[in-house]
CSV table of N, CA and C in Angstrom, one decimal:
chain,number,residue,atom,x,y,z
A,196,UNK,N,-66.8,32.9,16.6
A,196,UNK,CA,-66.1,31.7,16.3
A,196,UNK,C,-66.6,31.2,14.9
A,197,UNK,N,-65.5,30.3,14.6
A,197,UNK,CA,-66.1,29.6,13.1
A,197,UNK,C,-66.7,29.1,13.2
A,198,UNK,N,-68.0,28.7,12.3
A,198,UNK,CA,-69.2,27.6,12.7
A,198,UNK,C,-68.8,26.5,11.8
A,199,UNK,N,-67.4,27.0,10.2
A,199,UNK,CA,-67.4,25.5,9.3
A,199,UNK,C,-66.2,25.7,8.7
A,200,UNK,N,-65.4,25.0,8.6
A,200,UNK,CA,-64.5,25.0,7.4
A,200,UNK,C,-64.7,23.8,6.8
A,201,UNK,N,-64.3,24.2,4.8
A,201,UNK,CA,-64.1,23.2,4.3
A,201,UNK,C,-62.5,22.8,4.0
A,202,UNK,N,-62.3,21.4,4.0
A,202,UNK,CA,-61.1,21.3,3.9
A,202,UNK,C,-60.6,20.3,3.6
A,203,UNK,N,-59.4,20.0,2.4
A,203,UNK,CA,-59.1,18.6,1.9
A,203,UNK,C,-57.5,18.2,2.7
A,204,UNK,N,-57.4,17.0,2.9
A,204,UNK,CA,-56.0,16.5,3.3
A,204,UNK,C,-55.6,15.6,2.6
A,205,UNK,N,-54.2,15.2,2.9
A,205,UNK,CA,-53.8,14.0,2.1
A,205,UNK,C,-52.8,13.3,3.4
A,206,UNK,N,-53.2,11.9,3.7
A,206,UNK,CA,-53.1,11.0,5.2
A,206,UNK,C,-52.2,10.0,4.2
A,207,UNK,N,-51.4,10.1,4.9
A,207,UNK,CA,-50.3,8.3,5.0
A,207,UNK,C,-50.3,8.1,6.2
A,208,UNK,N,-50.9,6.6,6.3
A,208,UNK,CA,-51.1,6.0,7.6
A,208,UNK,C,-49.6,5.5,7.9
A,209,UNK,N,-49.6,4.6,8.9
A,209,UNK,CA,-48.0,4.1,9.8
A,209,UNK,C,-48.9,2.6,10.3
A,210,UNK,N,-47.7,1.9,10.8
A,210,UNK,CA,-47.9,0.9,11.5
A,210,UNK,C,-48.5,1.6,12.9
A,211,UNK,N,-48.3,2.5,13.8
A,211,UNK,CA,-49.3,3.1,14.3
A,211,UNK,C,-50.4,3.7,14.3
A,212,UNK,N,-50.7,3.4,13.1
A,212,UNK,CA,-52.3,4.3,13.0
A,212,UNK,C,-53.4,3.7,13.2
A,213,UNK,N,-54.6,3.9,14.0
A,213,UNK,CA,-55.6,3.0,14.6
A,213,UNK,C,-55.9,2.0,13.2
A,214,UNK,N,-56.3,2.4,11.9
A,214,UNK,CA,-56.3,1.0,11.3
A,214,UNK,C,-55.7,1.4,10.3
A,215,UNK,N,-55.0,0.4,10.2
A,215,UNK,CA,-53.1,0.0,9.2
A,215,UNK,C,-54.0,-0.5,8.4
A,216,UNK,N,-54.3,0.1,7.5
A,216,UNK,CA,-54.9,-0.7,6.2
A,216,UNK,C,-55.5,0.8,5.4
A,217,UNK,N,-55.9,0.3,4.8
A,217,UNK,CA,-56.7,1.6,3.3
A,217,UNK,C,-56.7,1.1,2.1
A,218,UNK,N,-57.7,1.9,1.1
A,218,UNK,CA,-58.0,2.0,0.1
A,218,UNK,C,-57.0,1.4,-1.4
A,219,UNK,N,-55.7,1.8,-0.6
A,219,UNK,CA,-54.3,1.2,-1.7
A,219,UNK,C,-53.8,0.2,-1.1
A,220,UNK,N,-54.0,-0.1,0.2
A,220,UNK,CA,-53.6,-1.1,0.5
A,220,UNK,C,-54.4,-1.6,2.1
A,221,UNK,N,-55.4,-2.5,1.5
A,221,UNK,CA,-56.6,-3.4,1.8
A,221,UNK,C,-55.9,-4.3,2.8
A,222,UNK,N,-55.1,-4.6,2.5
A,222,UNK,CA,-54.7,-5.7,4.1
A,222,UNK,C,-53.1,-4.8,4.3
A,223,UNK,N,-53.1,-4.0,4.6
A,223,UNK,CA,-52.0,-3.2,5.5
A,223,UNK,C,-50.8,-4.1,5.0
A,224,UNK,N,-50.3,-4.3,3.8
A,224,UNK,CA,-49.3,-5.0,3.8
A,224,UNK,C,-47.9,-4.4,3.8
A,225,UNK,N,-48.5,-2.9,3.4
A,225,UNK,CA,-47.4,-2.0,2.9
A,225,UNK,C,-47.3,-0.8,4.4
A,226,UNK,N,-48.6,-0.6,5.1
A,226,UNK,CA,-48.9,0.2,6.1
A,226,UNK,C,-48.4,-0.4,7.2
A,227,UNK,N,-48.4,-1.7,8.0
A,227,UNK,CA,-47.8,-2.3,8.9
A,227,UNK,C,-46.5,-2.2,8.7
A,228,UNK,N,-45.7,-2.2,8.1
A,228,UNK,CA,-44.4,-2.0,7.7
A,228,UNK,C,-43.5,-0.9,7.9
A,229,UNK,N,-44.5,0.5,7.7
A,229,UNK,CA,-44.1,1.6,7.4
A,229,UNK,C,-44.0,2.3,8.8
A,230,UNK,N,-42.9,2.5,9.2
A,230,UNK,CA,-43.0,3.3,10.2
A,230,UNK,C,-43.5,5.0,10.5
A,231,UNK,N,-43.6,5.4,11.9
A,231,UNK,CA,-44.0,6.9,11.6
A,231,UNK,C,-42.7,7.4,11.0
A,232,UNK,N,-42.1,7.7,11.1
A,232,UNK,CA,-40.4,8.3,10.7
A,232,UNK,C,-41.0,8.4,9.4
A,233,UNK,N,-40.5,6.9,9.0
A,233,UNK,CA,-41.0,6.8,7.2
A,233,UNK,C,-41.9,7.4,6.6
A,234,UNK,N,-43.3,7.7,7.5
A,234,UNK,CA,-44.5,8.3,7.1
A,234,UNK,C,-44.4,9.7,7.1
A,235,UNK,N,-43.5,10.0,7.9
A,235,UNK,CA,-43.2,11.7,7.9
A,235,UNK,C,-42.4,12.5,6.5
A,236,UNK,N,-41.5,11.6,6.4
A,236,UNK,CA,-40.5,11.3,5.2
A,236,UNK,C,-41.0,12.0,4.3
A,237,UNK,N,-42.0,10.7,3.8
A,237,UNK,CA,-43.1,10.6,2.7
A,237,UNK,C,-44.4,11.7,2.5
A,238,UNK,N,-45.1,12.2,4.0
A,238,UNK,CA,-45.6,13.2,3.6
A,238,UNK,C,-44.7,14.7,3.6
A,239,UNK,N,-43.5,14.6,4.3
A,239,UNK,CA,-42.6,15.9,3.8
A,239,UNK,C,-42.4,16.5,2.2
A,240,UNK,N,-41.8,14.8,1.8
A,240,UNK,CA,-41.7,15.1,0.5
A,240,UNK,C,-43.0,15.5,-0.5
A,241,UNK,N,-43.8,14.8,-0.1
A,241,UNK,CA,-45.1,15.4,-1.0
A,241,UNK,C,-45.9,16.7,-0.8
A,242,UNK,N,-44.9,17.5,0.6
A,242,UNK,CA,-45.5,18.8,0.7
A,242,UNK,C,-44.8,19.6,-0.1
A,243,UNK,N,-43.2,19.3,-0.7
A,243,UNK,CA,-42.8,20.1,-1.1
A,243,UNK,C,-43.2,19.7,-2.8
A,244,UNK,N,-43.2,18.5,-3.0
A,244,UNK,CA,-44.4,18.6,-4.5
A,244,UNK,C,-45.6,19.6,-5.0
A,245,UNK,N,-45.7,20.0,-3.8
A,245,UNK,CA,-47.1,20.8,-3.8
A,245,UNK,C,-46.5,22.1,-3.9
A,246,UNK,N,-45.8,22.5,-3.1
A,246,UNK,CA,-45.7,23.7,-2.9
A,246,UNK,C,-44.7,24.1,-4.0
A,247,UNK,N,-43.9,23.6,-4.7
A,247,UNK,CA,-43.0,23.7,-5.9
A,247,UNK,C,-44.0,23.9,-6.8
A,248,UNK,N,-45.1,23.2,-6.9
A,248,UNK,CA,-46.0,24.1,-8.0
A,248,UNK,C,-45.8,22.4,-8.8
A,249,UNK,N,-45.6,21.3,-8.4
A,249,UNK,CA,-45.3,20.3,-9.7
A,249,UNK,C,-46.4,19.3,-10.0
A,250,UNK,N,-47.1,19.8,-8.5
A,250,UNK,CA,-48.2,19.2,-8.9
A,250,UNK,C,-49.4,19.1,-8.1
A,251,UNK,N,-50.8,19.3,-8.3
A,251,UNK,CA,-51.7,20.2,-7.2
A,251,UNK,C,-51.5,19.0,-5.9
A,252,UNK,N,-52.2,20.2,-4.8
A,252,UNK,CA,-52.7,19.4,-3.8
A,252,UNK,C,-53.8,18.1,-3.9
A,253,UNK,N,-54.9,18.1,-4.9
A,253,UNK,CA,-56.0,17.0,-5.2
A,253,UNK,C,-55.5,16.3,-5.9
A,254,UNK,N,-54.7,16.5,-7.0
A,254,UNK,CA,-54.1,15.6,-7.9
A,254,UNK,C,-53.0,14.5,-6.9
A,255,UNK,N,-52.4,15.1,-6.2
A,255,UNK,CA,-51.5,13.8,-5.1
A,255,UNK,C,-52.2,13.2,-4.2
A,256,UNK,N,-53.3,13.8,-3.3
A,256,UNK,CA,-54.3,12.9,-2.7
A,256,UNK,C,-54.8,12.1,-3.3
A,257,UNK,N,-55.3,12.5,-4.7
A,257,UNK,CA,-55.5,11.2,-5.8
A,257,UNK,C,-55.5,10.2,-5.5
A,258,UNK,N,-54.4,10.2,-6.0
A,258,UNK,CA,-53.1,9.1,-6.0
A,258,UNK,C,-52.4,8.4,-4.5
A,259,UNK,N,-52.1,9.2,-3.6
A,259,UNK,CA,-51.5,8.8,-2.4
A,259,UNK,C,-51.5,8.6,-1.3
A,260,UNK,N,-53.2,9.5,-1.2
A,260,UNK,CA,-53.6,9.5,0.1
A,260,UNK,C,-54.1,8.5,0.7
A,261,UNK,N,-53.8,8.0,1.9
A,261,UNK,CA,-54.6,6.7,2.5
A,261,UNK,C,-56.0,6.3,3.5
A,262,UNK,N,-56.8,8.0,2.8
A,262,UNK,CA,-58.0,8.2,2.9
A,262,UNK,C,-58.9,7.9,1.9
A,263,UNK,N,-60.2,7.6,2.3
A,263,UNK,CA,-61.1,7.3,1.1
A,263,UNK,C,-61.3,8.5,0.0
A,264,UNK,N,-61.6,9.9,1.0
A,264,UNK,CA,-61.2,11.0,0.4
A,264,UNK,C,-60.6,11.6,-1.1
A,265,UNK,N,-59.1,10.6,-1.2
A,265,UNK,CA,-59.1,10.4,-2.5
A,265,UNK,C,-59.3,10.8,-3.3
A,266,UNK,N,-60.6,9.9,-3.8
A,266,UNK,CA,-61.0,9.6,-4.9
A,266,UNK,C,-62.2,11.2,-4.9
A,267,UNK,N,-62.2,12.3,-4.2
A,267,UNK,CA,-62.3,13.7,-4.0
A,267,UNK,C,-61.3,14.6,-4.2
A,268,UNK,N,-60.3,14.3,-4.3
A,268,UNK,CA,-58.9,14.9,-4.7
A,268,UNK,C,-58.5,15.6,-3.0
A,269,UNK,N,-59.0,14.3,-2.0
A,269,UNK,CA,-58.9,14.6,-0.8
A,269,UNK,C,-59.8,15.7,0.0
A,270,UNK,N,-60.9,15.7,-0.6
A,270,UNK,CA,-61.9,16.7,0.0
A,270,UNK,C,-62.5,16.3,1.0
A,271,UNK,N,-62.8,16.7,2.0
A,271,UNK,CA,-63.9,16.0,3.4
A,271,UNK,C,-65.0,17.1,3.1
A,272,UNK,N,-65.2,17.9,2.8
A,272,UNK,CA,-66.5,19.0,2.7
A,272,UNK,C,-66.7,20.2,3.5
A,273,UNK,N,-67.8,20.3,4.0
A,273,UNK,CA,-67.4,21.6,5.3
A,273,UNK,C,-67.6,20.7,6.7
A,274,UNK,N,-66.9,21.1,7.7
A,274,UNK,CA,-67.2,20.0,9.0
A,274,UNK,C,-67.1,21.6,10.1
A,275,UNK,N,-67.7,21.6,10.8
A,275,UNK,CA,-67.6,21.8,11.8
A,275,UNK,C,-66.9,21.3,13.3
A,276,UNK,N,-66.6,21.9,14.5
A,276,UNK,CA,-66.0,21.4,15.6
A,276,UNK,C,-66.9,20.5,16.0
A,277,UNK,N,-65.9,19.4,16.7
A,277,UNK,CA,-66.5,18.6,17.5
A,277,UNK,C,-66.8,17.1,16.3
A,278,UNK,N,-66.6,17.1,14.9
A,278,UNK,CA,-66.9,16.6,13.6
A,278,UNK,C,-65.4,15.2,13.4
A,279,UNK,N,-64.5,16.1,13.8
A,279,UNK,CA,-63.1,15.4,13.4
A,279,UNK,C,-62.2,14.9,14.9
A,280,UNK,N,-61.2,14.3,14.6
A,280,UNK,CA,-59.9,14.0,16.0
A,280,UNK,C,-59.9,15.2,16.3
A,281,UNK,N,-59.1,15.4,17.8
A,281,UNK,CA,-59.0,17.3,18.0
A,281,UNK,C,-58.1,17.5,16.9
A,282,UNK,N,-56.7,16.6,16.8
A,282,UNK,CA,-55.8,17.5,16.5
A,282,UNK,C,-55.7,17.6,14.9
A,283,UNK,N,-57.0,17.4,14.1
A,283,UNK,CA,-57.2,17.0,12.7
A,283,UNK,C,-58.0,18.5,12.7
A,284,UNK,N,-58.6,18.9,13.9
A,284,UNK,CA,-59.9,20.2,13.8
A,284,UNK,C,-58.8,21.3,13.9
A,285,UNK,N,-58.0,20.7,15.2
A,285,UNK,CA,-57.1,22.1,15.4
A,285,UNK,C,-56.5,22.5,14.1
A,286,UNK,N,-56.1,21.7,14.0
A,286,UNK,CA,-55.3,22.3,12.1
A,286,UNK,C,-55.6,22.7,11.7
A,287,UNK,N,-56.9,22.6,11.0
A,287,UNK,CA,-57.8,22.7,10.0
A,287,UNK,C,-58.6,24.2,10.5
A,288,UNK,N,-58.9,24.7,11.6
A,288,UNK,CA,-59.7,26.0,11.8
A,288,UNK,C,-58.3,26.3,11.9
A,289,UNK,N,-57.0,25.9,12.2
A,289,UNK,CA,-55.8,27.3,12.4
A,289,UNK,C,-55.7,27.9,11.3
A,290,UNK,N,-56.1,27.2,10.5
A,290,UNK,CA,-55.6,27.8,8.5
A,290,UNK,C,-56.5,28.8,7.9
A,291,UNK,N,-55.7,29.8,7.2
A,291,UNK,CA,-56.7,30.6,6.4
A,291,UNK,C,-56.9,29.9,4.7
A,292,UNK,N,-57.7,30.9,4.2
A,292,UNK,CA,-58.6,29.6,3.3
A,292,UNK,C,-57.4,30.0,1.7
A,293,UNK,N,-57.0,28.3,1.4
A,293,UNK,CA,-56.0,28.3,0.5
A,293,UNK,C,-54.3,27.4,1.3
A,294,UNK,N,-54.4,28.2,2.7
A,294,UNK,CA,-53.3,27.8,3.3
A,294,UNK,C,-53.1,26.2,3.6
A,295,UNK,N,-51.8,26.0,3.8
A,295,UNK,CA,-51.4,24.4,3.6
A,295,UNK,C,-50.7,24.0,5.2
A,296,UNK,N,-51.5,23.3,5.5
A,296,UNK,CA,-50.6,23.1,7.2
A,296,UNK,C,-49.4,22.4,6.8
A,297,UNK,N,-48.6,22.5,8.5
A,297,UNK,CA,-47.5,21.7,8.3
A,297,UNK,C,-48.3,20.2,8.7
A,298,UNK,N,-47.3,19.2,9.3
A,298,UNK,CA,-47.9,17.4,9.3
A,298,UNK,C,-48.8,18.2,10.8
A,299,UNK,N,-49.9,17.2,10.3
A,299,UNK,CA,-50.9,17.5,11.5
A,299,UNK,C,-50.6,15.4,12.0
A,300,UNK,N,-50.7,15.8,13.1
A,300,UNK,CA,-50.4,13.8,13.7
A,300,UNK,C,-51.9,13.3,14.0
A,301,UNK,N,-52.2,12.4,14.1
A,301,UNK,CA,-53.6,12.2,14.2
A,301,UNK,C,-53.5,10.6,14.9
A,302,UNK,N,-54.4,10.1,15.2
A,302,UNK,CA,-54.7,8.7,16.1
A,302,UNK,C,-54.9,7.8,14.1
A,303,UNK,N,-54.8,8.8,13.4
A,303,UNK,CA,-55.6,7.8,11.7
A,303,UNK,C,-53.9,7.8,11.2
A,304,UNK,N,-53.0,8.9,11.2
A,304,UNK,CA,-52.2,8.9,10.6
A,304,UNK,C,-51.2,10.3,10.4
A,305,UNK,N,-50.7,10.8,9.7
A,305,UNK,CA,-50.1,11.7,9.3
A,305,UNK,C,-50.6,12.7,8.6
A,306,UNK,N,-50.6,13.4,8.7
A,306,UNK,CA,-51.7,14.5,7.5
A,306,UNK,C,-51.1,15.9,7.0
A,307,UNK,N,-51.8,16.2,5.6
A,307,UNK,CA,-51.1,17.5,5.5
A,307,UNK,C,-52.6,18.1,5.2
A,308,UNK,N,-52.9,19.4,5.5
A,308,UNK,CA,-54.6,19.8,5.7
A,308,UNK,C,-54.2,21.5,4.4
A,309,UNK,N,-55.5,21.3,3.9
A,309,UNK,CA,-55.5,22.8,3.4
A,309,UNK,C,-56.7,23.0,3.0
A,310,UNK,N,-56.4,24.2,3.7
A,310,UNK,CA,-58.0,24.9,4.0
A,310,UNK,C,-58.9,25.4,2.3
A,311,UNK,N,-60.2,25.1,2.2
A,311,UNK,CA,-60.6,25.5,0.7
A,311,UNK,C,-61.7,26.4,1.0
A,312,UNK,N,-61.9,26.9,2.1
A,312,UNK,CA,-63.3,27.7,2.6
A,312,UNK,C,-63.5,27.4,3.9
């Protein structure tokens, strides 16, 4: 089995997400608002930003992700199992290194995961 992946994502929270708030927006004013639907929307579109080549995967976590991560160009490091939500780990060991999941759902939010090692 794998003992580590490293791996960056990029999270848009929802009015569902355990805490409606982040880094771009500190009192959830924009997050309480946003439904999941909307949140899927929004990371759909920014998968296909990525994958058209218009603009990297770290460069848009940057900027949009609603993880502290971020300001890593959405990096979390290497984690092992048992480290993350399940369905944030499942994702994240299903991928080979480079590959881009589809929306992983999570109790934090919406996510798109790609594996960097």
């Amino acid at each position: 089995a794998m003992s580590e992946v490293r791996a960056s994502h990029l999270l848009v929270k929802h009015q569902g997400s355990r805490r409606p708030a982040s880094w771009r927006d500190p009192d959830g004013a924009v997050i309480t608002k946003r439904s999941k639907a909307a949140a899927l929307d929004e990371l759909e579109a920014y998968r296909e930003q990525i994958e058209s080549g218009a603009v990297t995967f770290a460069d848009l976590a940057a900027k949009v992700s609603d993880c502290s991560s971020a300001k890593h160009g959405g990096d979390l490091g290497f984690f092992g199992p048992g480290k993350m939500q399940k369905a944030f780990e499942d994702g994240a060991f299903a991928l080979q290194v480079g590959e881009m999941s589809g929306v992983v759902d999570s109790d934090s939010g919406v996510h798109i995961i790609i594996r960097t090692a």
